[in-house]
Coordinates of C-alpha atoms and ligand atoms in Angstrom, one line a residue:
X1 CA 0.0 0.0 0.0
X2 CA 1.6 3.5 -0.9
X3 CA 1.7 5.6 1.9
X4 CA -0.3 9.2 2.1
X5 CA -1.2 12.1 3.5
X6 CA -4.7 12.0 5.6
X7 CA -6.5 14.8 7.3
X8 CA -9.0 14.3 9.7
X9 CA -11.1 16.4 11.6
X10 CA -14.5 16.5 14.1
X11 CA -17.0 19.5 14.0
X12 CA -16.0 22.0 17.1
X13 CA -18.7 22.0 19.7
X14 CA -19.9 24.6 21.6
X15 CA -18.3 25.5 24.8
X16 CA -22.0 26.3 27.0
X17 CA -21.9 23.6 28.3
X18 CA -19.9 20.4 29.7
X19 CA -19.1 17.7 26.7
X20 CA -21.6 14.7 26.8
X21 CA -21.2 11.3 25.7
X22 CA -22.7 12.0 22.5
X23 CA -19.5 14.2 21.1
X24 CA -17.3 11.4 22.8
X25 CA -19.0 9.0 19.7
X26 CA -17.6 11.5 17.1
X27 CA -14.4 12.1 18.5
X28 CA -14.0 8.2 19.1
X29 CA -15.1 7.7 15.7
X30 CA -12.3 10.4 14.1
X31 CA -9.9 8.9 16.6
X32 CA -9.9 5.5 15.0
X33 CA -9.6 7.0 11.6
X34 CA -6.7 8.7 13.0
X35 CA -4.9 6.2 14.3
X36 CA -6.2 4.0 11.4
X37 CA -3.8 6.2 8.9
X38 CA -0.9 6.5 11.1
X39 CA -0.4 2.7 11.5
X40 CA -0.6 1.6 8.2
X41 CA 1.9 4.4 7.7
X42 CA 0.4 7.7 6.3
X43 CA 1.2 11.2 7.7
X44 CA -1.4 12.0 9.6
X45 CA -2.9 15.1 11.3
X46 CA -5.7 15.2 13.5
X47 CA -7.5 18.3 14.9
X48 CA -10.6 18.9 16.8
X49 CA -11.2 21.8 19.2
X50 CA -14.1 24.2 20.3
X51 CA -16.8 26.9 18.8
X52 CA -16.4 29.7 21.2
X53 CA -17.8 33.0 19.4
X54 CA -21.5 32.0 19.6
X55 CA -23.8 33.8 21.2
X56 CA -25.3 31.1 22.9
X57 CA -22.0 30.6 25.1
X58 CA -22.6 34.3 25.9
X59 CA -26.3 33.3 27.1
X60 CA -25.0 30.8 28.8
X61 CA -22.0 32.6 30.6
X62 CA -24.4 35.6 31.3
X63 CA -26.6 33.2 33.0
X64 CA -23.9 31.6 35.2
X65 CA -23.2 34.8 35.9
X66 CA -19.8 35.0 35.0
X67 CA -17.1 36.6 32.1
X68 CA -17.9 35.5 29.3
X69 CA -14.3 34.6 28.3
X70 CA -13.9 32.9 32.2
X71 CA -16.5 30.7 31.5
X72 CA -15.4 29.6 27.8
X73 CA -11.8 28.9 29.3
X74 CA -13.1 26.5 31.5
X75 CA -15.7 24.4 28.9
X76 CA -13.4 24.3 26.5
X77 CA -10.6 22.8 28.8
X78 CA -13.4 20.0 29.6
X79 CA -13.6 18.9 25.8
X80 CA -9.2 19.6 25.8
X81 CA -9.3 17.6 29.1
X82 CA -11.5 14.2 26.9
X83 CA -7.9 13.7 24.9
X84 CA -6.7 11.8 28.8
X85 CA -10.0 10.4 29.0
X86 CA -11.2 8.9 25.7
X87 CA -7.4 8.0 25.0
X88 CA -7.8 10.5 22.0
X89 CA -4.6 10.9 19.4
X90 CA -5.7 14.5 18.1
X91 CA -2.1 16.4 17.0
X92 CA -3.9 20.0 17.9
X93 CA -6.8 21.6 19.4
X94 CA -8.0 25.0 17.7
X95 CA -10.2 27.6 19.7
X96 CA -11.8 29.8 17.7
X97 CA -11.0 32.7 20.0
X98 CA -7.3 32.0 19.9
X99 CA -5.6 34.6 17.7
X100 CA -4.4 32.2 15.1
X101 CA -8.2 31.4 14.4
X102 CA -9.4 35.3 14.4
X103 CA -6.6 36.4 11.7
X104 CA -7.8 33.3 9.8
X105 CA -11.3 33.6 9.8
X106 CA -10.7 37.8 8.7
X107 CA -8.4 36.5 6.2
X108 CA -10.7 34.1 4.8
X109 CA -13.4 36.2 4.6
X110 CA -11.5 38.8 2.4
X111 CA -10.3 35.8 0.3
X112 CA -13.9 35.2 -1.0
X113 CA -14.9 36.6 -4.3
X114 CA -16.2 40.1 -3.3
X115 CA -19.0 39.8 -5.6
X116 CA -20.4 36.4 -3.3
X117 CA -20.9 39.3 -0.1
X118 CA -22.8 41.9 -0.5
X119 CA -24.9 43.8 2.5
X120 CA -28.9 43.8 2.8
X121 CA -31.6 44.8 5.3
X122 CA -33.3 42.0 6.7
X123 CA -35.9 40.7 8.9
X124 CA -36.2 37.0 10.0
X125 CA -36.8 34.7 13.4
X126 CA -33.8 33.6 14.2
X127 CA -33.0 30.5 16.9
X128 CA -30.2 31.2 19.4
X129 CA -30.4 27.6 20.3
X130 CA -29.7 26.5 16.2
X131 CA -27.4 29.8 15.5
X132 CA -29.6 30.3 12.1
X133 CA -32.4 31.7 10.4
X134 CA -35.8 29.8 10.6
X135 CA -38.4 30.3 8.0
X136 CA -42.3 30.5 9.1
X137 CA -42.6 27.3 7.9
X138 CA -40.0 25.1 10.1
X139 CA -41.6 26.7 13.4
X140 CA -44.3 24.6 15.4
X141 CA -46.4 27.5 17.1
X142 CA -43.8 29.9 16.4
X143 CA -41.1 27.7 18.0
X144 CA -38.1 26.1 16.9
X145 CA -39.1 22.5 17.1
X146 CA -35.2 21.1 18.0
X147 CA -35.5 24.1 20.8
X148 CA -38.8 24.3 22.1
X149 CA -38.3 28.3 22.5
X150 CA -39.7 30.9 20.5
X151 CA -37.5 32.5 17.7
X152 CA -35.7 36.5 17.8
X153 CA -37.0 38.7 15.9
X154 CA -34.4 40.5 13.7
X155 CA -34.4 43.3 11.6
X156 CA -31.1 44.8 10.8
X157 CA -28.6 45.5 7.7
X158 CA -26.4 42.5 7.4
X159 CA -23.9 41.2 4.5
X160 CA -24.8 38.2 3.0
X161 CA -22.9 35.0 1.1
X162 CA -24.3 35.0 -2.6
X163 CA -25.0 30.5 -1.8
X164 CA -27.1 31.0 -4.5
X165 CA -25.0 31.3 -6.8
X166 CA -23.3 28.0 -6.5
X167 CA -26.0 25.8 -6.9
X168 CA -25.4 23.7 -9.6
X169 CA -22.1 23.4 -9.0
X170 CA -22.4 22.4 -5.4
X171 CA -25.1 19.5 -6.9
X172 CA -22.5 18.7 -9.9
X173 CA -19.7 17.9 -6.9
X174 CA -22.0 16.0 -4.9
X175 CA -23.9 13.8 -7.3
X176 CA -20.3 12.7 -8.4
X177 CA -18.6 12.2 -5.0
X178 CA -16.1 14.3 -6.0
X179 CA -17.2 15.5 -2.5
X180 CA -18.2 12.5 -1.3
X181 CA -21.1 12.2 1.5
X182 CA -21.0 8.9 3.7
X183 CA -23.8 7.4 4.2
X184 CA -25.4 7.4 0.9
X185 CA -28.4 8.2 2.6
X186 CA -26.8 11.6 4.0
X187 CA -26.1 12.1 0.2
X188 CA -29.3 12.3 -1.0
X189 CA -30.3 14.6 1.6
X190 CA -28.4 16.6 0.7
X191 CA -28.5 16.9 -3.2
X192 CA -32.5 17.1 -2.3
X193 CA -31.8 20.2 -0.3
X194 CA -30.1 21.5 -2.6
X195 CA -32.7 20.7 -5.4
X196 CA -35.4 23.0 -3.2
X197 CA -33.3 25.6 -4.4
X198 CA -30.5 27.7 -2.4
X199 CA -31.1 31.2 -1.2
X200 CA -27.8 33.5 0.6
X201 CA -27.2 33.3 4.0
X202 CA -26.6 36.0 6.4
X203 CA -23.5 36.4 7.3
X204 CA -22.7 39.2 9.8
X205 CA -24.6 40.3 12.8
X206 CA -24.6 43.7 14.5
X207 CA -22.0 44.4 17.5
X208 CA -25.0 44.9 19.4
X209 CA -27.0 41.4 18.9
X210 CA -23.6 39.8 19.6
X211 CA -23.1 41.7 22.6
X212 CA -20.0 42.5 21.6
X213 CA -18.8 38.9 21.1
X214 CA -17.1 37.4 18.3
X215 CA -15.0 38.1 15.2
X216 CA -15.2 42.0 13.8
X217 CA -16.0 41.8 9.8
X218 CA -12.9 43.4 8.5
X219 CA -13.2 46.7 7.7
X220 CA -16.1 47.1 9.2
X221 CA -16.5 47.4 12.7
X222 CA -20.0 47.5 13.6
X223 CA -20.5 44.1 12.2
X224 CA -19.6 40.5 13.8
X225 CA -19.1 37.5 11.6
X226 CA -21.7 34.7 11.5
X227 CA -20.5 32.2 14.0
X228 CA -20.8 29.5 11.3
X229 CA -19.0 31.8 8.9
X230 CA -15.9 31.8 10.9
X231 CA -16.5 28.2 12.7
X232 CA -15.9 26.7 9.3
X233 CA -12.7 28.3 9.3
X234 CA -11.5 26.6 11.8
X235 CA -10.6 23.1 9.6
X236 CA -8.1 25.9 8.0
X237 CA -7.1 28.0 10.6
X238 CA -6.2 25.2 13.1
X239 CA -3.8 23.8 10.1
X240 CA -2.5 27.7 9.8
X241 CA -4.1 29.2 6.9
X242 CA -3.5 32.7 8.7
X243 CA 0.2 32.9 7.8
X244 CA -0.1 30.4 5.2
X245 CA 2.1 28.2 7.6
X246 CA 3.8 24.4 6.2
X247 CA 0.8 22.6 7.7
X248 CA -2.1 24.6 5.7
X249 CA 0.0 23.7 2.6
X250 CA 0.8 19.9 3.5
X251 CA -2.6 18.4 4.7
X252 CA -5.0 21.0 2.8
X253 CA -3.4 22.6 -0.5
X254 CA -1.5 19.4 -1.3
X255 CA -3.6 16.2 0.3
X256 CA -6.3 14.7 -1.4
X257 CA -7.5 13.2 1.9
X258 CA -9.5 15.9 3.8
X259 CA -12.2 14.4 5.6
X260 CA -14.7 15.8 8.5
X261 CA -16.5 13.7 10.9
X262 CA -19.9 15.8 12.1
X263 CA -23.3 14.7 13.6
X264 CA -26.2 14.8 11.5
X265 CA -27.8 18.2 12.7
X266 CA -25.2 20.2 11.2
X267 CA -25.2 18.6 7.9
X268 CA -26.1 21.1 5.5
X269 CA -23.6 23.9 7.2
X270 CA -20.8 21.5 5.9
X271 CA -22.1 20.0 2.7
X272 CA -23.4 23.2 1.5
X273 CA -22.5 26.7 3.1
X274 CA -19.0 25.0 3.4
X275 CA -18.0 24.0 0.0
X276 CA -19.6 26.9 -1.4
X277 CA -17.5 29.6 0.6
X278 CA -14.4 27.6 -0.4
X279 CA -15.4 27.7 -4.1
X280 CA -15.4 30.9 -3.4
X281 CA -12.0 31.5 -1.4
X282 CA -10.6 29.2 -4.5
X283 CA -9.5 26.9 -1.9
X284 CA -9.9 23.1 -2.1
X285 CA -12.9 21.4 -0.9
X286 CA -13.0 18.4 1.5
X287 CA -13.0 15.5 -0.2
X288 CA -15.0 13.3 2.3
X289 CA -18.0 14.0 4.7
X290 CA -18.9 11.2 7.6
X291 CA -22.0 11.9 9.0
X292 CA -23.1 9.9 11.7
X293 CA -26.1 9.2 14.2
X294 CA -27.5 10.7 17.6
X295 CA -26.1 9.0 21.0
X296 CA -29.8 8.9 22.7
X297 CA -29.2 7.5 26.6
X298 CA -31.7 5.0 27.8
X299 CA -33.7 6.4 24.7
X300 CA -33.6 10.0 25.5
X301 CA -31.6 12.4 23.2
X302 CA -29.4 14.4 24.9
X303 CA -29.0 17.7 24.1
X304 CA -26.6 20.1 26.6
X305 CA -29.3 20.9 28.4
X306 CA -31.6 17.8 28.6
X307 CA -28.0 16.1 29.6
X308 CA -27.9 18.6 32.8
X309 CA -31.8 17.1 33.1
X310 CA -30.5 13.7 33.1
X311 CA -28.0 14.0 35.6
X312 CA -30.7 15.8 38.0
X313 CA -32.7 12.0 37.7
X314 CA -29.2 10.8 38.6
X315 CA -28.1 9.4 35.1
X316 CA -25.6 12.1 34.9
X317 CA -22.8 9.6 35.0
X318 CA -23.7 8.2 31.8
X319 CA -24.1 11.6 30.2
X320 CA -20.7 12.7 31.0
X321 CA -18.0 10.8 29.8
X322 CA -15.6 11.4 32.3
X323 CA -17.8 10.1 35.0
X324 CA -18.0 6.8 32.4
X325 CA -14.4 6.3 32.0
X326 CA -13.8 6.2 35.5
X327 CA -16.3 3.7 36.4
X328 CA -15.5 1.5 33.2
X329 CA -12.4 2.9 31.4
X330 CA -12.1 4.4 28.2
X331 CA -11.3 1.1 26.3
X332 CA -14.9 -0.5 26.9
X333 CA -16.9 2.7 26.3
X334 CA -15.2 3.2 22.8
X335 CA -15.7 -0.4 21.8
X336 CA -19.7 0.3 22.6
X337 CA -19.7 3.7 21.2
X338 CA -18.1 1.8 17.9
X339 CA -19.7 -1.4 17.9
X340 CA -23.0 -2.0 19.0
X341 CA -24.8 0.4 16.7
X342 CA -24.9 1.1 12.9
X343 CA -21.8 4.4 12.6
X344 CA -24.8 6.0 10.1
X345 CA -28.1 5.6 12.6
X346 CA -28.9 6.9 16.1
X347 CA -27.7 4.5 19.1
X348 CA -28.6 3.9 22.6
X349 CA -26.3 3.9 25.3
X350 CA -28.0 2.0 28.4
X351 CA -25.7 1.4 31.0
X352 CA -27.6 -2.1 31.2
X353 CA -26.7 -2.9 28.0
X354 CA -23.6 -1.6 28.2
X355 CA -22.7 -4.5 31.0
X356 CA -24.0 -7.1 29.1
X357 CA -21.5 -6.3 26.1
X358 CA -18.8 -5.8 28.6
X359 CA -19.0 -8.8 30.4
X360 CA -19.8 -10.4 26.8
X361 CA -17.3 -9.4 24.3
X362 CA -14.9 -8.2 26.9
X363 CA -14.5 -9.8 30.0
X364 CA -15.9 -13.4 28.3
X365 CA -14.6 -13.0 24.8
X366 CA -11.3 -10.7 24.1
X367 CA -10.2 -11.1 28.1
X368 CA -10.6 -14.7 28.3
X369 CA -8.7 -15.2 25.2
X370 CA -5.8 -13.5 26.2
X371 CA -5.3 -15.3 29.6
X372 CA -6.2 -18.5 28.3
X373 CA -3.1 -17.6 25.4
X374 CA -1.0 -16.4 28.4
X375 CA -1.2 -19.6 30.5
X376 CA -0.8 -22.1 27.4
X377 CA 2.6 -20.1 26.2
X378 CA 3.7 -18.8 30.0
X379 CA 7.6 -18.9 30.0
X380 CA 8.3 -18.6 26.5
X381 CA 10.0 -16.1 25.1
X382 CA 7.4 -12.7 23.9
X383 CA 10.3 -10.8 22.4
X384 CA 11.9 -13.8 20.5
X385 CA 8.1 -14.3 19.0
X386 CA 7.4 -11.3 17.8
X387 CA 10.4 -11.0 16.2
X388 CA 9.6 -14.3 14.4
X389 CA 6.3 -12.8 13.8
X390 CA 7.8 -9.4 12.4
X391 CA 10.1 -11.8 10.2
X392 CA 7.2 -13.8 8.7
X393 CA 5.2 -10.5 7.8
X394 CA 8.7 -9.4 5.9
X395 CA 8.8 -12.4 4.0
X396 CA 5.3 -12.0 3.2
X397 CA 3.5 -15.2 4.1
X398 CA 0.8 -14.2 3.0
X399 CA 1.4 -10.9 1.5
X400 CA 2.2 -8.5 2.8
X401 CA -0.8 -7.3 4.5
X402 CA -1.5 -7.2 8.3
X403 CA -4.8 -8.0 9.9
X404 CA -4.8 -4.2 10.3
X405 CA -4.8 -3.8 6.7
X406 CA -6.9 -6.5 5.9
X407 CA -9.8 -5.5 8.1
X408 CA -9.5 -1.8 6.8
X409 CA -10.0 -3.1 3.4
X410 CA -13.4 -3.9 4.8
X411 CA -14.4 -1.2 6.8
X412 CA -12.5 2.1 5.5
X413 CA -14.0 2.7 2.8
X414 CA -17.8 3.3 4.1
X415 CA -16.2 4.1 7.6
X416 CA -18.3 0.7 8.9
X417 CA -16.6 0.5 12.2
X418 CA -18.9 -1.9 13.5
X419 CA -18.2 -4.3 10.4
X420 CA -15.0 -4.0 11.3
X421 CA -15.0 -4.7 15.0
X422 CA -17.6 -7.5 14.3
X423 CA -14.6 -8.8 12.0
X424 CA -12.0 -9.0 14.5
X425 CA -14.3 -10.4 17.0
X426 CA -15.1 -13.7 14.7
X427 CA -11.0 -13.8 13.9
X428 CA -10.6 -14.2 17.7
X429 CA -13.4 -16.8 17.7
X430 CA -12.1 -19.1 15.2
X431 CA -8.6 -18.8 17.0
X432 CA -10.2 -20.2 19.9
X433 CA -12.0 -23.0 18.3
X434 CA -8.6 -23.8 16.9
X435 CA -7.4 -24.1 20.5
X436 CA -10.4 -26.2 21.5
X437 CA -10.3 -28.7 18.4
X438 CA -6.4 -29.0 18.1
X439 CA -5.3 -29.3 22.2
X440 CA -2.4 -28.0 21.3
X441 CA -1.3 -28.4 25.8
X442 CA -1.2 -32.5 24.8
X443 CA 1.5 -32.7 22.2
X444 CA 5.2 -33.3 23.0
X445 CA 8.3 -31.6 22.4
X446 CA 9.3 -29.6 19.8
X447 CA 6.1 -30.2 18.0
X448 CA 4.1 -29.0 21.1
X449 CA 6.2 -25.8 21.3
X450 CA 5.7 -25.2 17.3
X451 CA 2.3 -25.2 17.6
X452 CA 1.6 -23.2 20.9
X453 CA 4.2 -20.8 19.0
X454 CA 1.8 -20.2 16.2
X455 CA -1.1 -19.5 18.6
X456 CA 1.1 -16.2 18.5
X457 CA 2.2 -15.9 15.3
X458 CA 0.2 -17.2 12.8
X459 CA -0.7 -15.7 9.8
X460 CA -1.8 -18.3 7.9
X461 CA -4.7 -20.9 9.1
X462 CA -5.9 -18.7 11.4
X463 CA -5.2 -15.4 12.8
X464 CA -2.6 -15.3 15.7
X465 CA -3.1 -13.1 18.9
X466 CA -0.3 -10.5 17.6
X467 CA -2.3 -9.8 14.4
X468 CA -5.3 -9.5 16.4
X469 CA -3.3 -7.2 19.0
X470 CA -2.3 -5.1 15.4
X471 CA -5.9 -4.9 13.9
X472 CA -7.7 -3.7 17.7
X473 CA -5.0 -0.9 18.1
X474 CA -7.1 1.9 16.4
X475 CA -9.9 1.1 18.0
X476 CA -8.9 -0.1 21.1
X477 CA -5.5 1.2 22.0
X478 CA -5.2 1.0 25.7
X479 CA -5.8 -2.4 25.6
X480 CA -3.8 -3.2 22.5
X481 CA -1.0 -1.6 24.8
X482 CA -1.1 -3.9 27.6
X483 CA -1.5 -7.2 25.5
X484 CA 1.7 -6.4 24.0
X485 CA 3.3 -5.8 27.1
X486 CA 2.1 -8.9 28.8
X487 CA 3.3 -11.2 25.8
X488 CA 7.2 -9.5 26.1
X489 CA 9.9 -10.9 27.6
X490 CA 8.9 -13.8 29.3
X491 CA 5.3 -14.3 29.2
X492 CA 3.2 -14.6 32.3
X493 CA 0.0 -14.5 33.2
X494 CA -1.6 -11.2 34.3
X495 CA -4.3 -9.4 35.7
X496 CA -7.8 -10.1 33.6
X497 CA -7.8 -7.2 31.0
X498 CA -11.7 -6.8 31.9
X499 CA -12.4 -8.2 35.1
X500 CA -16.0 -9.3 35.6
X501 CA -19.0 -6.7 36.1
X502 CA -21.7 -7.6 38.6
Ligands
LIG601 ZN1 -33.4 25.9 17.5

């Protein structure tokens, strides 16, 4: 496999609130895809971070009763702080009120064709809660129906992003997968929003509605940018588009593997407004979108606020992650989070269900396998074996292709992540079963040792424990981690990787 560039990123949350296990799935998900990339060799970059300029983290912070900046420090060094949590590989973290983001966002905007933004008076009901424009016709008794609250009424002179305009070329992209929308489902979504027709989008805001928060439109200081104008920005900004830095150039200008990783609400802001206001910067366009499903817990969505909800009936440790990974570790909640549901639907997180597949695939399956491994091959030499190992993937045995690589084959391309894991789980089912038919603790001798050995390293009737150990690493790297260190040196049984949950 030639080795590439790949650049991956997750949508930048809001900072009013706490992060809740439902941004933990996407981060997981890009994680994997990160760490994915870098194994099999390609250079890799990884960047997530947080939304700060929108005005509902002002809302927020005004109701806390605190600085707005104060608060925003401290929400977004919750989501900085998930990295030690969820086990997270991400290479940088961009805040879109660090300075680096600000220049970018200005310099962006005056990159745009300056016909595409032009200024207009305007009325319309707008949802804090959504940071957009709602027409008549979306509201349910004059509410937004994702908010339950009743929409702002604004009239005010605002410059506008002629979206129009690149309609058909925006549907020409699509329909081609030249930017390419997984699921196919998401895809057609899409192209059929775009088939209603596409009208410009505000823009800019006054000073005043933004209470004073937020990027200034350059060159004119009485206006503040859009939050999703200069969100966007960030996928550029945290690579260094500002000062045109090695970075930008590297895993933008010169990659053909962008991809973002976003929910499904915010869809059309990266599909459409997106790719259209880099048409218009002349800038490349992302060449893949992943759109996944809605974490719901115990059936409820969770939104910020119905998560504070959830922890007042005392299921707040399921809604916030950090409260998870302590009870159970961060290894079992990303297998869950990338397992047991379709990547493309909405899932359910009970914490019920979540025991069952612990104790299941984890303590039963993957932990059980490794001790029973452990205690047929304790003494023998780890390090000599994986050198053999290494040595038989060099001389190609069977190709040249890892476990890793052959699973990706599978999954990468739709971004299946449960087809993969349910992949890796059958491998380590057959090894087993060739444990329990062949008995391998009754031979003798050297031909006893040979085949205890290959329980190891075999690469060709089955698939040994150090391809497994290779192929689980993206997706579960903790444990990965301390497989490899229990089967070096001299190999000895250890602690259960997933001991037992009542
Ligand atoms: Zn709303």
């Amino acid at each position: 496999m030639e080795n590439s560039k790949f650049y991956i990123t997750t949508a930048i949350p809001y900072v009013n609130a706490a992060p809740h296990i439902g941004f933990a799935l996407e981060v997981v998900q890009a994680d994997v895809l990160a760490r994915y990339h870098r194994l099999i060799g390609d250079d890799t970059y990884f960047l997530t971070g947080t939304d700060e300029n929108a005005l509902k983290n002002v809302q927020a912070a005004e109701e806390a009763g605190e600085e707005v900046e104060t608060f925003v420090d401290r929400n977004s060094k919750r989501f900085k702080d998930l990295k030690g949590a969820l086990n997270l590989s991400f290479d940088d973290f961009i805040r879109t009120t660090e300075d680096r983001h600000i220049e970018g966002a200005q310099k962006f905007w005056k990159a745009c064709n300056p016909n595409d933004i032009y200024k207009k008076k305007y009325r319309g009901l707008y949802c804090v809660g959504c940071e957009e424009f709602k027409k008549g016709k979306d509201l349910v008794d004059g509410k937004c129906p994702e908010h339950n609250t009743p929409c702002e009424e604004v009239e005010e002179e605002n410059y506008f992003f002629r979206l129009s305009k690149y309609q058909d070329q925006l549907e020409d992209l699509i329909e081609k997968d030249e930017l390419k929308i997984i699921p196919k489902t998401r895809k057609n979504e899409v192209l059929s929003f775009i088939n209603q027709g596409l009208e410009d989008f505000s823009i800019s805001r006054s000073v005043e509605r933004a209470h004073g928060w937020g990027i200034p439109v350059p060159g004119d200081d009485t206006q503040i940018m859009y939050v999703w104008f200069d969100a966007l920005t960030n996928y550029l900004t945290g690579l260094g588009y500002a000062k045109n830095a090695e970075p930008f150039k590297k895993f933008w200008l010169e990659n053909p593997n962008r991809i973002h990783v976003i929910g499904k609400g915010i869809i059309r802001f990266h599909a459409v407004y997106w790719p259209a206001m880099l048409l218009s910067a002349e800038l490349p366009l992302p060449k893949k979108i992943f759109v996944h499903g809605y974490l719901t817990v115990d059936g409820q969505k969770i939104s910020k606020s119905q998560g504070q909800a959830l922890r007042r009936k005392g299921l707040g440790n399921v809604v916030d992650p950090f409260e998870f990974v302590k009870k159970y570790g961060s290894d079992p909640l990303r297998y869950y989070l990338l397992s047991k549901f379709s990547p493309y639907e909405d899932g359910d997180l009970s914490e019920e269900r979540f025991k069952k597949t612990y104790n299941a695939d984890l303590a039963n399956g993957l932990g059980n396998l490794v001790s029973r491994i452990a205690k047929l091959v304790e003494g023998f030499d780890g390090d000599r074996l994986w050198k053999l190992y290494e040595e038989s993937k060099q001389k190609g045995e069977k190709g040249t292709t890892t476990l890793l690589e052959e699973t990706g084959n599978l999954w990468i391309e739709k971004l299946n992540f449960s087809a993969a894991l349910s992949s890796i789980w059958l491998d380590m089912k057959t090894l087993d079963r060739w444990i329990e038919r062949e008995r391998p603790w009754e031979l003798k001798g050297d031909n006893k040792f040979r085949k205890l050995g290959k329980l190891l390293t075999s690469s060709t009737a089955f698939n040994g424990l150090f391809r497994i150990v290779e192929a689980l690493e993206p997706f579960l790297p903790e444990t990965s981690e301390k497989i490899k260190k229990q089967f070096s040196g001299k190999i000895a049984p250890a602690q259960p990787l997933f001991p037992r949950l009542g």
